[in-house]
PDB file of C-alpha atoms in Angstrom:
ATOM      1  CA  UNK A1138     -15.313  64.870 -16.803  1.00 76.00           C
ATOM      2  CA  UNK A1139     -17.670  67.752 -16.291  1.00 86.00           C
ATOM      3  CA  UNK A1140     -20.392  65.854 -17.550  1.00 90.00           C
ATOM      4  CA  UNK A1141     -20.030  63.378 -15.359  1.00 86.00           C
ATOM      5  CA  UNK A1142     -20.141  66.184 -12.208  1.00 85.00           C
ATOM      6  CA  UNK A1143     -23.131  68.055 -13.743  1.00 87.00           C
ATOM      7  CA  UNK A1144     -24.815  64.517 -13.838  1.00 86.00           C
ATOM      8  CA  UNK A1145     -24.080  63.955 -10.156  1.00 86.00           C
ATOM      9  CA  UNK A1146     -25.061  67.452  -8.963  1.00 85.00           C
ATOM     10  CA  UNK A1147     -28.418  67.370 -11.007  1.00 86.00           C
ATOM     11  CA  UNK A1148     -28.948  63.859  -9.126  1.00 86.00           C
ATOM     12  CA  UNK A1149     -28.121  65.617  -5.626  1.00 85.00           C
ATOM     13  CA  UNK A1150     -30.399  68.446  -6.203  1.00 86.00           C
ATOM     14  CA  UNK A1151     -33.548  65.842  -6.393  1.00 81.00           C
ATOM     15  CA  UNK A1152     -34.797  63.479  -3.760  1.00 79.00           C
ATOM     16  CA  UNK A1153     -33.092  60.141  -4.439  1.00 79.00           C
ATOM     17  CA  UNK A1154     -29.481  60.022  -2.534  1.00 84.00           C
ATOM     18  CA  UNK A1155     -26.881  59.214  -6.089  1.00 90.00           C
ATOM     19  CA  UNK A1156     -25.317  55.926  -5.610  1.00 93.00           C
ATOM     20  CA  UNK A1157     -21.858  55.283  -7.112  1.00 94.00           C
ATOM     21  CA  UNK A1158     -20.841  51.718  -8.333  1.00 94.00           C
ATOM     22  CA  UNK A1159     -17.514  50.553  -9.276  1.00 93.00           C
ATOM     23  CA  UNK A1160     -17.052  47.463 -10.519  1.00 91.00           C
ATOM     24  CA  UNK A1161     -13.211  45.884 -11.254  1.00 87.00           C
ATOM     25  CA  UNK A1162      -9.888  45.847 -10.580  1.00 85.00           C
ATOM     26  CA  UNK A1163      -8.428  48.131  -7.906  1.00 83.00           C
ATOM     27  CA  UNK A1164      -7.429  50.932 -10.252  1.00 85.00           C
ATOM     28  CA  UNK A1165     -11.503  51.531 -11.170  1.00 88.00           C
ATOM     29  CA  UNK A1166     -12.412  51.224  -7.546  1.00 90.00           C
ATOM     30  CA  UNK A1167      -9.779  53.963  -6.729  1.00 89.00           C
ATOM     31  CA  UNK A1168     -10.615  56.523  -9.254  1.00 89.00           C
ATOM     32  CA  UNK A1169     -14.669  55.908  -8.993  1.00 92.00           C
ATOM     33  CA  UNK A1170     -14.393  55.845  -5.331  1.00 92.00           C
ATOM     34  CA  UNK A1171     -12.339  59.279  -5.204  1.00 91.00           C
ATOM     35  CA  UNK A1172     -15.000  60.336  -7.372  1.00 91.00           C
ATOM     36  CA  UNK A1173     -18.109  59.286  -4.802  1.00 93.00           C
ATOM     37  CA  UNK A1174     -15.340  60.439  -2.178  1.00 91.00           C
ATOM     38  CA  UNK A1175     -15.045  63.782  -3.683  1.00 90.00           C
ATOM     39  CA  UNK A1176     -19.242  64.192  -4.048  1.00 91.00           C
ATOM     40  CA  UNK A1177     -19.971  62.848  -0.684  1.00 90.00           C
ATOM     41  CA  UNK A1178     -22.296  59.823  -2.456  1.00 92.00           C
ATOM     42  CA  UNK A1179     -23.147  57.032  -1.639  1.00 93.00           C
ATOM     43  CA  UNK A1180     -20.392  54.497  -3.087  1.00 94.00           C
ATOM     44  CA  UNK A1181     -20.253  50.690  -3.404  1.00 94.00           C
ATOM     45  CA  UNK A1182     -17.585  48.535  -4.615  1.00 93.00           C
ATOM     46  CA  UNK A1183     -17.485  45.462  -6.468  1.00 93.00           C
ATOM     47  CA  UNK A1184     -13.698  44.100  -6.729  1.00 89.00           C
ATOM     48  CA  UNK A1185     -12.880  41.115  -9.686  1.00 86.00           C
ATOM     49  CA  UNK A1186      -9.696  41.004  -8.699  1.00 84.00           C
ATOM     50  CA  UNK A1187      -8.225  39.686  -5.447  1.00 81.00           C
ATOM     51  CA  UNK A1188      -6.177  42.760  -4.604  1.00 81.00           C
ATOM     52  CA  UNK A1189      -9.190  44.646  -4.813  1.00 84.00           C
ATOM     53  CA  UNK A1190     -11.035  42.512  -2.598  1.00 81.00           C
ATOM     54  CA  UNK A1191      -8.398  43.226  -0.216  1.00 79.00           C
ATOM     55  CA  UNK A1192      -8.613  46.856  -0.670  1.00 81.00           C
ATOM     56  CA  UNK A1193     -12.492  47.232  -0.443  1.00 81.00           C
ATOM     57  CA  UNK A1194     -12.928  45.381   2.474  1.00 76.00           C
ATOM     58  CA  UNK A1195      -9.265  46.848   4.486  1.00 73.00           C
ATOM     59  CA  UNK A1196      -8.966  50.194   2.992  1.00 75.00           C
ATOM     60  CA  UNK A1197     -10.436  53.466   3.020  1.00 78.00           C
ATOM     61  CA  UNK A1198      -7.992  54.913   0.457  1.00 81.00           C
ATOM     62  CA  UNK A1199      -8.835  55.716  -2.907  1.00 87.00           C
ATOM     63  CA  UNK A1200      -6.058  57.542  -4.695  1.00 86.00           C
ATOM     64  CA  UNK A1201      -4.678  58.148  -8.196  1.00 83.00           C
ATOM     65  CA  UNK A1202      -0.841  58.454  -8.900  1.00 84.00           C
ATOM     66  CA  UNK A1203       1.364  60.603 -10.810  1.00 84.00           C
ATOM     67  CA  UNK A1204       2.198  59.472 -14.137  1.00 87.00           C
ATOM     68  CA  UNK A1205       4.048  60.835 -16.712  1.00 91.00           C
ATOM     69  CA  UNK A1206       5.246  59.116 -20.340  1.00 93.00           C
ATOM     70  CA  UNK A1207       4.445  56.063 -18.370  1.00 90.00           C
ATOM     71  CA  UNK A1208       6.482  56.437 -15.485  1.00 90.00           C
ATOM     72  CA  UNK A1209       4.847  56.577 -11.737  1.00 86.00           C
ATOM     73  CA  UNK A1210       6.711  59.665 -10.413  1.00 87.00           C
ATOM     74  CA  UNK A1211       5.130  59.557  -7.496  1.00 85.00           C
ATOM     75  CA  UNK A1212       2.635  57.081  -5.858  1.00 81.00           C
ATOM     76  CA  UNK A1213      -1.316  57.802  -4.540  1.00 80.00           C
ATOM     77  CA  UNK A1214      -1.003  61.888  -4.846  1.00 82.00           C
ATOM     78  CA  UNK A1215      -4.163  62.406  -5.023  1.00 84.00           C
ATOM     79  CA  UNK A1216      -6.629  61.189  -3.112  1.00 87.00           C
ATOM     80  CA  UNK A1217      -8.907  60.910   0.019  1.00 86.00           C
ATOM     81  CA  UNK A1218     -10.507  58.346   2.502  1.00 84.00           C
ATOM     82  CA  UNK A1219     -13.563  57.281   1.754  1.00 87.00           C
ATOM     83  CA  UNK A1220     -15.740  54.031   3.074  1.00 86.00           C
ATOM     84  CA  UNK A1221     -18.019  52.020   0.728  1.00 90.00           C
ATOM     85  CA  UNK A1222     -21.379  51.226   1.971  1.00 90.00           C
ATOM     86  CA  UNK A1223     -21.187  47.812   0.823  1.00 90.00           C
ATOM     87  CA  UNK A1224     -18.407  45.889  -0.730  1.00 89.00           C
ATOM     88  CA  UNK A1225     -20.039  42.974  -2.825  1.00 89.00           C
ATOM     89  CA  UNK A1226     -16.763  40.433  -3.387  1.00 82.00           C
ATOM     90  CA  UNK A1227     -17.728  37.950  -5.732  1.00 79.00           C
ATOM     91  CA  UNK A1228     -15.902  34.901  -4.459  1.00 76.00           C
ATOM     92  CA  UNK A1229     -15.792  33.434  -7.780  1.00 76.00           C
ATOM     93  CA  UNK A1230     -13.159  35.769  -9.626  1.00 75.00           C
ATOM     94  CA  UNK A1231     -10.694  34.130  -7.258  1.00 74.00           C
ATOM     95  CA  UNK A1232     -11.029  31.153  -9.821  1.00 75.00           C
ATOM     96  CA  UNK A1233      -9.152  32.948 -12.008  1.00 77.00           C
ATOM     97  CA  UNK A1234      -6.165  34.066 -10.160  1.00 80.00           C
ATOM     98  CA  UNK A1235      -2.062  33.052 -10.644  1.00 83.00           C
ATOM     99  CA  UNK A1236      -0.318  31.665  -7.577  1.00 84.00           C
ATOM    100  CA  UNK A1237       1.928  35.053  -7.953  1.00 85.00           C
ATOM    101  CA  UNK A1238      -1.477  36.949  -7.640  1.00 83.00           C
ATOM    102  CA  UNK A1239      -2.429  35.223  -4.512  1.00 82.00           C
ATOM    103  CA  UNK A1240       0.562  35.627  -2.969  1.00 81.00           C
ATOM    104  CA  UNK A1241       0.724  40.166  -3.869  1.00 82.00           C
ATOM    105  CA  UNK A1242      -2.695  40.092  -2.326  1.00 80.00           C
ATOM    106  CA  UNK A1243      -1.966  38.298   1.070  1.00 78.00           C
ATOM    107  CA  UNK A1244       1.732  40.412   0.987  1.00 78.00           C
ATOM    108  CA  UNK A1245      -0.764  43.463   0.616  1.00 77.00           C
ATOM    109  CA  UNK A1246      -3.165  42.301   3.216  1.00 75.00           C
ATOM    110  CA  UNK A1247      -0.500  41.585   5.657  1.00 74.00           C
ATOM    111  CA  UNK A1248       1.071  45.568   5.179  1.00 73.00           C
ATOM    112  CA  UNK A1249      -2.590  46.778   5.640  1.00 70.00           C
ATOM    113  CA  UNK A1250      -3.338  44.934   8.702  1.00 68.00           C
ATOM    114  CA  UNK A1251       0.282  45.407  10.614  1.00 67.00           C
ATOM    115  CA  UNK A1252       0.047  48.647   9.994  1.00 65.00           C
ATOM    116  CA  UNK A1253      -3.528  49.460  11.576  1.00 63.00           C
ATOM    117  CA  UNK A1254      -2.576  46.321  13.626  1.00 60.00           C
ATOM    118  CA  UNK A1255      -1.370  49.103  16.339  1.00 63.00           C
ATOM    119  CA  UNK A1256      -4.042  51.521  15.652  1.00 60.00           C
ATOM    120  CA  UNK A1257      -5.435  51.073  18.446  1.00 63.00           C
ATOM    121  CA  UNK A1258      -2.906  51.242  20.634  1.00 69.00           C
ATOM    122  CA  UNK A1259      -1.306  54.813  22.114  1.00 72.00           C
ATOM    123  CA  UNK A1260       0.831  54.774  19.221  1.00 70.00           C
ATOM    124  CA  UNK A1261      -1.014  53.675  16.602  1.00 67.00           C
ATOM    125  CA  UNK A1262      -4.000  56.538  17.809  1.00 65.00           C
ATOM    126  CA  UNK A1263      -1.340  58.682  17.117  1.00 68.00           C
ATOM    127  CA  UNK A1264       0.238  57.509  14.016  1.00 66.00           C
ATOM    128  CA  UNK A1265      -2.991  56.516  12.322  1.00 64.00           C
ATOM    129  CA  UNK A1266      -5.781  58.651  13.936  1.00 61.00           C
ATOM    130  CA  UNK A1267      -6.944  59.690  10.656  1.00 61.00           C
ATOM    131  CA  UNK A1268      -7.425  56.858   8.686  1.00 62.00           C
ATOM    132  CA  UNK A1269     -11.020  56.109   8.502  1.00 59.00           C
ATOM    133  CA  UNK A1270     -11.847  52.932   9.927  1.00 58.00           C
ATOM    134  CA  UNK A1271      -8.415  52.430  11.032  1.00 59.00           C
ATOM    135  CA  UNK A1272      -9.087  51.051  14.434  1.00 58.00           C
ATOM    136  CA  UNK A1273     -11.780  48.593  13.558  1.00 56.00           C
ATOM    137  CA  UNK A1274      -9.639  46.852  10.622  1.00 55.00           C
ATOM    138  CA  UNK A1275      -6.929  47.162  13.406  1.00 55.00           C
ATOM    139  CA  UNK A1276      -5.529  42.896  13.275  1.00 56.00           C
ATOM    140  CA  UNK A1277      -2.229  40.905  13.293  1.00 57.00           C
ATOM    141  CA  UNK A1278      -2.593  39.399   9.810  1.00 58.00           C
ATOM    142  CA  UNK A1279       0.601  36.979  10.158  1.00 57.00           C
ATOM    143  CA  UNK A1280      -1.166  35.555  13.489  1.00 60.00           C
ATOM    144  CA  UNK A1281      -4.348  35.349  11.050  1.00 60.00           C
ATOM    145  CA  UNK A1282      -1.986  33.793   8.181  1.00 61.00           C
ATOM    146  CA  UNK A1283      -0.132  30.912  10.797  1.00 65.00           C
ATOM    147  CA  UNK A1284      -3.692  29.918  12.409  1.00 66.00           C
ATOM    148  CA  UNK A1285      -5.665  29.447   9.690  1.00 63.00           C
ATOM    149  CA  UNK A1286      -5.321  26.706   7.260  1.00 71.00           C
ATOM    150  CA  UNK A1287      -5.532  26.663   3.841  1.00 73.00           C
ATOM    151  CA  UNK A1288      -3.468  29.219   1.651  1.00 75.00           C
ATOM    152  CA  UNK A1289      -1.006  26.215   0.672  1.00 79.00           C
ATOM    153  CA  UNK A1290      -4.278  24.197  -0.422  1.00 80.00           C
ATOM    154  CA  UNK A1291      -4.812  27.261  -2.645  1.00 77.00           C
ATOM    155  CA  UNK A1292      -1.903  27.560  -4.200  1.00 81.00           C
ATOM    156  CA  UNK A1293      -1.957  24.180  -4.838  1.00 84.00           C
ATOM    157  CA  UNK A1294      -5.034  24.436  -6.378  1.00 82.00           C
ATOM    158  CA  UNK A1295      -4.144  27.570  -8.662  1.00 82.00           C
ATOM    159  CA  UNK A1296      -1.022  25.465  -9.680  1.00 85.00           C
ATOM    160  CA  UNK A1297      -2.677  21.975 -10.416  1.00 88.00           C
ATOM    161  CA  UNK A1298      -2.799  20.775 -14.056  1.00 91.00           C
ATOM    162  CA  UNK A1299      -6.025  20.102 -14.146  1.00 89.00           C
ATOM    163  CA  UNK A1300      -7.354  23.673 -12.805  1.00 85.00           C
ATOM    164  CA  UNK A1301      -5.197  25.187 -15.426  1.00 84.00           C
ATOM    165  CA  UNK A1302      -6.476  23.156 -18.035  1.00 89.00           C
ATOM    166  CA  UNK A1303     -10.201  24.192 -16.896  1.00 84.00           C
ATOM    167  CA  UNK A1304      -9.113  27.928 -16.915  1.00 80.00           C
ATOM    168  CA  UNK A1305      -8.041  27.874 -20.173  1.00 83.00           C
ATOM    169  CA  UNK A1306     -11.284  25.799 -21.242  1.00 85.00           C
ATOM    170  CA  UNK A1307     -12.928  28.853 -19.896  1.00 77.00           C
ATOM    171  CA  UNK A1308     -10.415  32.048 -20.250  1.00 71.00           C
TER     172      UNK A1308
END
């Protein structure tokens, strides 16, 4: 809203750099970061959701999409790339996940990373030279995914009885 620019420009105009925090799901780290993005300050993310986490720690993108009469006509129109300072992931929101949550965020993970998997190669400069940070997230996730141990333990854990009936003690 306008407000919220005046705000930010009457905050520039002083001494203190603004800082902007978003706190949530990946939809309110998109649209706060675009703001920060759009008024160059300083921006820091704080994802409750494991997708998030994904995209605050692999992404520089923070886009909105077109949506009309609730229909996405066309995905991330609008947007730009822009890298949080910090990215505070609280470890314990993954407590509260579904096994069909865990398993969008590593599916996500594993597009981010193949894809800037190559940015650092000749192709991959050239395909990707303009994503922020593109090079240093550059990774083969599914090598990541078949050495490391432990996302079958998870899922086993998300699914057990008796971590379900703690959730909804809690929830």
């Amino acid at each position: 809203s306008s407000r919220l620019f005046r705000t930010i420009n009457k905050a520039k105009s002083g001494t203190a750099t603004p800082v902007i925090i978003a706190v949530g799901g990946g939809v309110n780290g998109n649209c706060i970061g675009l703001v920060a993005g759009m008024t160059n300050c300083d921006f820091i993310e704080v994802p409750t959701t494991p997708m998030h986490y994904n995209d605050a720690v692999t992404s520089a993108k923070k886009a909105f999409s077109l949506v009309v009469n609730d229909r996405i006509l066309s995905k991330n129109i609008l947007g730009a790339f822009y890298l949080p300072q910090l990215a505070y992931c609280l470890n314990e929101s993954l407590l509260t996940i579904s096994s069909a949550n865990a398993h969008a965020t590593v599916g996500e993970a594993t597009k981010t990373m193949n894809m800037l998997g190559i940015a650092n190669s000749a192709v991959g400069a050239s395909d990707f030279h303009n994503i922020l940070g593109g090079v240093e997230f550059a990774s083969d996730f599914t090598k990541i995914l078949s050495e490391v141990d432990g996302f079958d333990k998870l899922i086993q854990f998300i699914e057990s009885p008796s971590t379900l009936k703690k959730k909804r003690a809690i929830i």
